[in-house]
């Protein structure tokens, strides 16, 4: 599949310890306006529910 970008950071819910969001620095050829998730300054906030698999790459549902 295509590459959305590079993982910059994880957002963790301090109350339960679960990862809630992945902060991804978008590739230059990605239009953030076409993404279903919020983007700020070239960093997209992808909800962890969108992740299907983590290996050498992070695989998303869509």
mmCIF file of C-alpha atoms in Angstrom:
data_model
loop_
_atom_site.group_PDB
_atom_site.id
_atom_site.type_symbol
_atom_site.label_atom_id
_atom_site.label_comp_id
_atom_site.label_asym_id
_atom_site.label_seq_id
_atom_site.Cartn_x
_atom_site.Cartn_y
_atom_site.Cartn_z
ATOM 1 C CA UNK A 1 0.000 0.000 0.000
ATOM 2 C CA UNK A 2 0.818 3.649 -0.024
ATOM 3 C CA UNK A 3 2.754 5.389 2.731
ATOM 4 C CA UNK A 4 0.814 7.966 4.763
ATOM 5 C CA UNK A 5 3.894 9.225 6.553
ATOM 6 C CA UNK A 6 6.260 8.689 9.467
ATOM 7 C CA UNK A 7 5.178 8.000 13.033
ATOM 8 C CA UNK A 8 6.103 10.992 15.182
ATOM 9 C CA UNK A 9 4.480 10.134 18.509
ATOM 10 C CA UNK A 10 1.735 8.231 20.303
ATOM 11 C CA UNK A 11 -1.047 9.722 22.414
ATOM 12 C CA UNK A 12 -1.674 7.658 25.550
ATOM 13 C CA UNK A 13 -4.688 7.941 27.843
ATOM 14 C CA UNK A 14 -3.037 8.364 31.240
ATOM 15 C CA UNK A 15 -6.085 6.993 33.064
ATOM 16 C CA UNK A 16 -6.095 3.571 31.396
ATOM 17 C CA UNK A 17 -2.719 3.384 29.623
ATOM 18 C CA UNK A 18 -4.224 2.753 26.181
ATOM 19 C CA UNK A 19 -2.877 4.311 22.995
ATOM 20 C CA UNK A 20 -5.644 6.563 21.663
ATOM 21 C CA UNK A 21 -4.002 8.202 18.645
ATOM 22 C CA UNK A 22 -0.946 7.990 16.414
ATOM 23 C CA UNK A 23 0.641 11.270 15.355
ATOM 24 C CA UNK A 24 1.933 10.893 11.806
ATOM 25 C CA UNK A 25 4.088 13.360 9.863
ATOM 26 C CA UNK A 26 2.472 13.247 6.433
ATOM 27 C CA UNK A 27 4.370 12.499 3.234
ATOM 28 C CA UNK A 28 4.709 15.545 0.953
ATOM 29 C CA UNK A 29 2.377 14.084 -1.684
ATOM 30 C CA UNK A 30 -0.520 13.534 0.777
ATOM 31 C CA UNK A 31 -3.322 16.125 0.740
ATOM 32 C CA UNK A 32 -4.479 16.478 4.379
ATOM 33 C CA UNK A 33 -7.822 17.896 3.212
ATOM 34 C CA UNK A 34 -8.694 14.486 1.752
ATOM 35 C CA UNK A 35 -8.025 12.603 4.995
ATOM 36 C CA UNK A 36 -10.822 11.743 7.445
ATOM 37 C CA UNK A 37 -8.667 12.668 10.458
ATOM 38 C CA UNK A 38 -7.577 16.051 11.834
ATOM 39 C CA UNK A 39 -4.250 17.467 10.675
ATOM 40 C CA UNK A 40 -2.283 20.321 12.198
ATOM 41 C CA UNK A 41 1.022 21.582 10.815
ATOM 42 C CA UNK A 42 1.539 18.537 8.615
ATOM 43 C CA UNK A 43 0.929 16.101 11.490
ATOM 44 C CA UNK A 44 -2.147 13.894 11.231
ATOM 45 C CA UNK A 45 -3.888 12.478 14.316
ATOM 46 C CA UNK A 46 -4.927 8.920 13.402
ATOM 47 C CA UNK A 47 -7.214 7.166 15.925
ATOM 48 C CA UNK A 48 -5.800 3.867 17.171
ATOM 49 C CA UNK A 49 -9.055 2.151 16.120
ATOM 50 C CA UNK A 50 -7.888 2.613 12.514
ATOM 51 C CA UNK A 51 -4.849 0.354 13.067
ATOM 52 C CA UNK A 52 -5.249 -3.244 11.916
ATOM 53 C CA UNK A 53 -1.671 -4.482 12.304
ATOM 54 C CA UNK A 54 1.706 -3.308 13.557
ATOM 55 C CA UNK A 55 4.832 -4.867 12.052
ATOM 56 C CA UNK A 56 7.748 -3.146 10.321
ATOM 57 C CA UNK A 57 4.965 -0.830 9.133
ATOM 58 C CA UNK A 58 1.684 0.244 10.680
ATOM 59 C CA UNK A 59 -1.275 -0.961 8.624
ATOM 60 C CA UNK A 60 -4.523 1.045 8.614
ATOM 61 C CA UNK A 61 -8.085 -0.042 7.887
ATOM 62 C CA UNK A 62 -8.471 2.470 5.068
#
